[in-house]
Every structure is written in structure tokens, then in C-alpha cells.
Amino acid sequence: MSRYSMEEFIKQTEQKDKGEGFFELETPRLLEVNLDGLVWAKAGSMVAYHGKIKFEREGILEHGLGTAFKKALTGEGASLMKANGTGKLYLADEGKKIIILNLQNDSIYVNGNDLLAFEPGINWQIKLMKRITGIMAGGLFNVRCEGSGMIAITSHYEPLTLRVTPSQPVITDPNATVAWSGNLQPEFQTDISLKTFLGRGSGESIQMRFEGEGFVVVQPFEEVKRVEKS
């Protein structure tokens, strides 16, 4: 086989079954779902599939009036779709790195923009954070996932997990915060010195403070979507 030939390209990039089950990382940035039933996925994340699969956007009242109200209040939300059927489904989100987590009676909070897919047995609920003028979309809401089953989350580049202990709280930029353990309840704080130094519109002056026992996952990237002023 000659170097750079079409045959070599196909051999290097073609889909390969790894036998890993429901979720399988086809590449670090492409998730394969071996579907035989239902999976929840981020709306717009489908890049390819084969088999008999039907896609349906989440109904506005499908998870209750409270969830619908929270989405309306934030003006955004964790926009989800259901994929139902049999076949192979391929999901991706802006080329971000994908992390698969197998929850076993665990709970985790995920930034609403970083939740890619999860099994139907996972209980989920949108949680609102305290709204502060100037906070970008990444810091306004998150999704609590709880139970047993697999979820897939995304991160720009390699994520870093920081331990939170009673003697060592962790402070993060909301736009760089991907996920945190389900027992932690972060608070927003404003760093006055940073606000003065960087300007009143700076996102770095608004921070998330995690206290207690657990972990928080951050990424080396700020997902900034500033609120437009009227």
C-alpha cells in the first residue's frame, strides 16, 4: 500500500468496532452510540448514523412545567433531542474532547453547554445559578445528572480535575467550568480588584467558589457568550 494513497487513508480513518458497549469513543472527539432503544443527546450533535433511528426534539413540557419555566427564564437551556431506534449513531460538538462517565448511583452537575449525551435511565434536572449581569451563557445554568448509567460530557482540549476539601476551596472562572460533584453547591463571588483592573465588563471578575468535599472539572478555554445589552 503506497503512502498517502486512498486505500491508506480509508484504512487509517474507517470506523472500527471496539466492542465497548452502548457508548464508544470512535475518536477522542467523536462518540459512537450503539443504539437499541433510546438515548438523549444534545440537539444538533448528530453527525452521521446508519440503521433505523428517529430523532425528536424534547417536548416543552416533557420534563414538567418547572423545567420549561427555567428554560424560558434563562432564554436558553440544555437543548436536547431523543434518538430512538436501532443502529449506530455518531455524535460530536464543535470538535470538543469527549469524556464518558459511568455513573453508579452517583450525581454530577454539568455545564448545560457541555452535556453531550446520556442513557435514558439517568435522572436529569436543569438547575439555575444566581444570575449576575454580564455573566456569559456558560455560567447561567447547569444540568444535574443522577443515578446509574453512562453520560458523555465535552471539554475544549484536555480537562483538569481539582479536588475540593474543607481546608482547600476552589475558585473557578464560570466560562471554564465544565462539571462538579453533585454534593457541591457553588456560590458566585466578585473579585473587586480584578473588576477594577480588567474593566467592569470582564468575565474574570465573576468567579465560582466551591467549598466542601468533592471535585470540580475545568477546561483550558473560556466559552464566552456575552449577554447583549438592549
Short mmCIF file of C-alpha atoms in Angstrom, two decimals:
data_model
loop_
_atom_site.label_atom_id
_atom_site.label_comp_id
_atom_site.label_asym_id
_atom_site.label_seq_id
_atom_site.Cartn_x
_atom_site.Cartn_y
_atom_site.Cartn_z
CA MET A 1 0.00 0.00 0.00
CA SER A 2 1.57 3.28 -1.11
CA ARG A 3 1.95 6.18 1.29
CA TYR A 4 -0.89 8.74 1.18
CA SER A 5 -2.96 6.53 -1.10
CA MET A 6 -6.74 6.48 -0.93
CA GLU A 7 -6.59 2.94 0.43
CA GLU A 8 -4.25 4.01 3.24
CA PHE A 9 -6.47 6.95 4.14
CA ILE A 10 -9.55 4.72 4.36
CA LYS A 11 -7.69 2.13 6.43
CA GLN A 12 -6.48 4.76 8.90
CA THR A 13 -9.80 6.56 9.32
CA GLU A 14 -12.54 3.98 8.83
CA GLN A 15 -14.95 3.08 11.62
CA LYS A 16 -13.84 0.20 13.82
CA ASP A 17 -15.97 -1.74 16.30
CA LYS A 18 -14.23 -1.91 19.68
CA GLY A 19 -16.96 -3.84 21.45
CA GLU A 20 -17.13 -1.34 24.32
CA GLY A 21 -20.90 -1.28 24.63
CA PHE A 22 -23.52 1.46 24.47
CA PHE A 23 -21.08 4.38 24.33
CA GLU A 24 -17.81 4.03 22.44
CA LEU A 25 -15.19 6.65 21.62
CA GLU A 26 -14.62 6.25 17.89
CA THR A 27 -12.08 9.08 18.17
CA PRO A 28 -11.34 11.41 21.11
CA ARG A 29 -13.86 13.86 19.60
CA LEU A 30 -16.45 11.54 18.08
CA LEU A 31 -18.88 9.44 20.14
CA GLU A 32 -20.43 6.26 18.75
CA VAL A 33 -23.73 5.19 20.30
CA ASN A 34 -24.64 1.54 19.71
CA LEU A 35 -28.33 2.21 19.81
CA ASP A 36 -31.05 -0.32 20.53
CA GLY A 37 -33.74 1.82 22.09
CA LEU A 38 -33.42 5.40 23.28
CA VAL A 39 -30.63 7.90 24.00
CA TRP A 40 -30.79 11.58 24.96
CA ALA A 41 -28.34 13.81 23.10
CA LYS A 42 -27.55 17.48 22.68
CA ALA A 43 -29.68 18.95 19.91
CA GLY A 44 -27.64 19.37 16.74
CA SER A 45 -24.88 16.95 17.79
CA MET A 46 -25.68 14.22 15.23
CA VAL A 47 -23.02 13.99 12.52
CA ALA A 48 -23.93 10.60 10.99
CA TYR A 49 -25.85 7.38 11.59
CA HIS A 50 -26.93 4.17 9.96
CA GLY A 51 -29.85 1.96 10.80
CA LYS A 52 -33.41 2.94 11.65
CA ILE A 53 -33.25 5.91 14.00
CA LYS A 54 -35.86 8.59 14.59
CA PHE A 55 -34.96 11.98 16.03
CA GLU A 56 -37.30 14.14 18.07
CA ARG A 57 -36.73 17.41 19.87
CA GLU A 58 -37.53 17.42 23.58
CA GLY A 59 -41.14 18.42 24.22
CA ILE A 60 -41.54 21.71 26.07
CA LEU A 61 -43.45 20.05 28.94
CA GLU A 62 -41.81 16.64 28.72
CA HIS A 63 -39.95 17.10 31.99
CA GLY A 64 -42.57 19.18 33.73
CA LEU A 65 -43.59 22.80 33.90
CA GLY A 66 -40.68 23.68 36.20
CA THR A 67 -38.08 22.70 33.61
CA ALA A 68 -39.95 24.58 30.88
CA PHE A 69 -40.13 27.65 33.11
CA LYS A 70 -36.41 27.54 33.83
CA LYS A 71 -35.61 27.33 30.12
CA ALA A 72 -37.87 30.29 29.41
CA LEU A 73 -36.35 32.27 32.27
CA THR A 74 -32.76 31.74 31.13
CA GLY A 75 -33.61 32.33 27.48
CA GLU A 76 -31.58 29.25 26.66
CA GLY A 77 -31.09 25.89 28.30
CA ALA A 78 -29.87 22.37 27.74
CA SER A 79 -31.46 21.85 24.35
CA LEU A 80 -31.91 18.09 23.96
CA MET A 81 -33.18 15.63 21.41
CA LYS A 82 -34.21 11.98 21.63
CA ALA A 83 -32.79 9.41 19.24
CA ASN A 84 -34.89 6.26 19.17
CA GLY A 85 -34.29 3.11 17.15
CA THR A 86 -31.61 0.62 16.21
CA GLY A 87 -28.26 1.34 14.61
CA LYS A 88 -25.06 3.30 15.09
CA LEU A 89 -25.28 6.99 15.91
CA TYR A 90 -22.29 9.35 15.79
CA LEU A 91 -22.27 12.49 17.93
CA ALA A 92 -19.86 15.41 18.21
CA ASP A 93 -19.89 19.01 19.41
CA GLU A 94 -17.63 21.61 17.78
CA GLY A 95 -14.65 19.26 17.83
CA LYS A 96 -14.52 19.22 21.63
CA LYS A 97 -12.92 16.34 23.52
CA ILE A 98 -15.44 13.78 24.78
CA ILE A 99 -15.33 12.16 28.23
CA ILE A 100 -17.50 9.15 29.06
CA LEU A 101 -18.55 8.67 32.70
CA ASN A 102 -20.32 5.58 34.03
CA LEU A 103 -22.40 6.77 36.98
CA GLN A 104 -23.13 4.20 39.65
CA ASN A 105 -25.68 5.78 41.96
CA ASP A 106 -23.67 8.97 41.58
CA SER A 107 -24.61 12.56 40.85
CA ILE A 108 -22.78 15.24 38.92
CA TYR A 109 -23.51 18.76 37.74
CA VAL A 110 -22.58 19.52 34.13
CA ASN A 111 -22.45 22.90 32.45
CA GLY A 112 -25.51 22.96 30.18
CA ASN A 113 -23.35 23.53 27.11
CA ASP A 114 -21.07 20.56 27.89
CA LEU A 115 -23.60 17.73 28.22
CA LEU A 116 -23.43 15.68 25.00
CA ALA A 117 -25.48 12.51 25.66
CA PHE A 118 -26.79 10.21 28.38
CA GLU A 119 -28.69 6.97 28.83
CA PRO A 120 -32.45 7.21 29.42
CA GLY A 121 -32.11 5.76 32.93
CA ILE A 122 -30.27 8.87 34.11
CA ASN A 123 -32.41 11.37 36.02
CA TRP A 124 -31.71 14.95 34.97
CA GLN A 125 -32.85 18.37 36.04
CA ILE A 126 -31.93 21.89 34.94
CA LYS A 127 -30.59 24.00 37.80
CA LEU A 128 -30.44 27.78 37.71
CA MET A 129 -27.47 29.64 39.12
CA LYS A 130 -27.75 33.15 40.53
CA ARG A 131 -27.95 35.49 37.56
CA ILE A 132 -25.41 38.28 37.53
CA THR A 133 -25.36 40.97 34.85
CA GLY A 134 -22.53 40.26 32.40
CA ILE A 135 -22.27 36.53 33.06
CA MET A 136 -21.98 34.54 29.85
CA ALA A 137 -24.16 31.60 28.86
CA GLY A 138 -21.81 29.03 30.37
CA GLY A 139 -22.37 30.31 33.89
CA LEU A 140 -26.14 30.73 33.96
CA PHE A 141 -27.42 27.17 34.16
CA ASN A 142 -26.30 23.60 34.58
CA VAL A 143 -27.78 20.11 34.49
CA ARG A 144 -27.78 17.74 37.44
CA CYS A 145 -27.41 14.11 36.31
CA GLU A 146 -28.10 11.40 38.88
CA GLY A 147 -28.45 7.64 39.00
CA SER A 148 -26.78 4.75 37.24
CA GLY A 149 -25.79 4.75 33.59
CA MET A 150 -23.44 6.43 31.17
CA ILE A 151 -23.18 10.08 30.31
CA ALA A 152 -20.89 11.82 27.82
CA ILE A 153 -19.59 15.32 28.52
CA THR A 154 -17.36 17.57 26.45
CA SER A 155 -14.36 19.79 27.07
CA HIS A 156 -12.31 22.15 24.95
CA TYR A 157 -8.88 20.47 25.00
CA GLU A 158 -7.70 18.41 27.99
CA PRO A 159 -9.78 18.81 31.18
CA LEU A 160 -8.28 19.23 34.63
CA THR A 161 -9.98 17.90 37.79
CA LEU A 162 -9.35 19.77 41.04
CA ARG A 163 -10.10 18.28 44.45
CA VAL A 164 -12.20 20.37 46.80
CA THR A 165 -11.64 19.86 50.54
CA PRO A 166 -12.89 21.72 53.63
CA SER A 167 -9.42 23.25 54.04
CA GLN A 168 -8.95 24.00 50.35
CA PRO A 169 -11.86 25.59 48.49
CA VAL A 170 -11.52 26.01 44.72
CA ILE A 171 -12.39 29.17 42.78
CA THR A 172 -13.03 28.95 39.03
CA ASP A 173 -13.99 31.06 36.04
CA PRO A 174 -17.63 30.15 35.19
CA ASN A 175 -16.80 30.05 31.47
CA ALA A 176 -14.03 27.49 32.03
CA THR A 177 -16.02 25.28 34.44
CA VAL A 178 -17.22 22.01 32.89
CA ALA A 179 -18.63 19.92 35.77
CA TRP A 180 -18.55 19.32 39.51
CA SER A 181 -19.60 16.66 42.00
CA GLY A 182 -23.27 16.51 42.90
CA ASN A 183 -22.80 17.31 46.57
CA LEU A 184 -21.21 20.72 45.96
CA GLN A 185 -23.22 23.95 45.82
CA PRO A 186 -21.01 26.68 44.34
CA GLU A 187 -21.55 30.36 45.05
CA PHE A 188 -20.78 33.29 42.79
CA GLN A 189 -18.35 35.88 44.04
CA THR A 190 -16.94 39.07 42.54
CA ASP A 191 -13.26 39.91 42.72
CA ILE A 192 -13.26 43.68 43.07
CA SER A 193 -9.54 44.03 42.31
CA LEU A 194 -9.90 42.06 39.07
CA LYS A 195 -13.02 44.01 38.17
CA THR A 196 -11.10 47.28 38.62
CA PHE A 197 -8.03 46.03 36.78
CA LEU A 198 -9.76 44.36 33.83
CA GLY A 199 -12.77 46.62 33.44
CA ARG A 200 -16.37 46.34 34.59
CA GLY A 201 -17.36 44.06 31.70
CA SER A 202 -14.69 41.47 32.37
CA GLY A 203 -15.84 37.91 32.98
CA GLU A 204 -12.79 37.08 35.10
CA SER A 205 -14.08 39.33 37.89
CA ILE A 206 -17.02 36.94 38.40
CA GLN A 207 -15.98 33.62 39.90
CA MET A 208 -17.47 30.39 41.22
CA ARG A 209 -16.42 29.32 44.70
CA PHE A 210 -16.62 25.62 45.64
CA GLU A 211 -16.42 24.62 49.30
CA GLY A 212 -16.82 21.24 50.99
CA GLU A 213 -15.68 17.81 49.83
CA GLY A 214 -15.70 16.89 46.16
CA PHE A 215 -14.20 17.87 42.80
CA VAL A 216 -14.58 20.38 40.00
CA VAL A 217 -13.59 19.93 36.34
CA VAL A 218 -12.20 22.87 34.36
CA GLN A 219 -11.02 23.29 30.79
CA PRO A 220 -8.21 25.47 29.36
CA PHE A 221 -10.72 27.53 27.41
CA GLU A 222 -13.39 30.14 28.18
CA GLU A 223 -16.73 29.59 26.46
CA VAL A 224 -17.76 33.22 26.31
CA LYS A 225 -21.15 34.29 25.07
CA ARG A 226 -21.81 37.72 26.45
CA VAL A 227 -25.30 38.97 27.20
CA GLU A 228 -26.29 41.63 24.68
CA LYS A 229 -27.33 44.95 26.16
CA SER A 230 -30.55 46.49 24.91
#
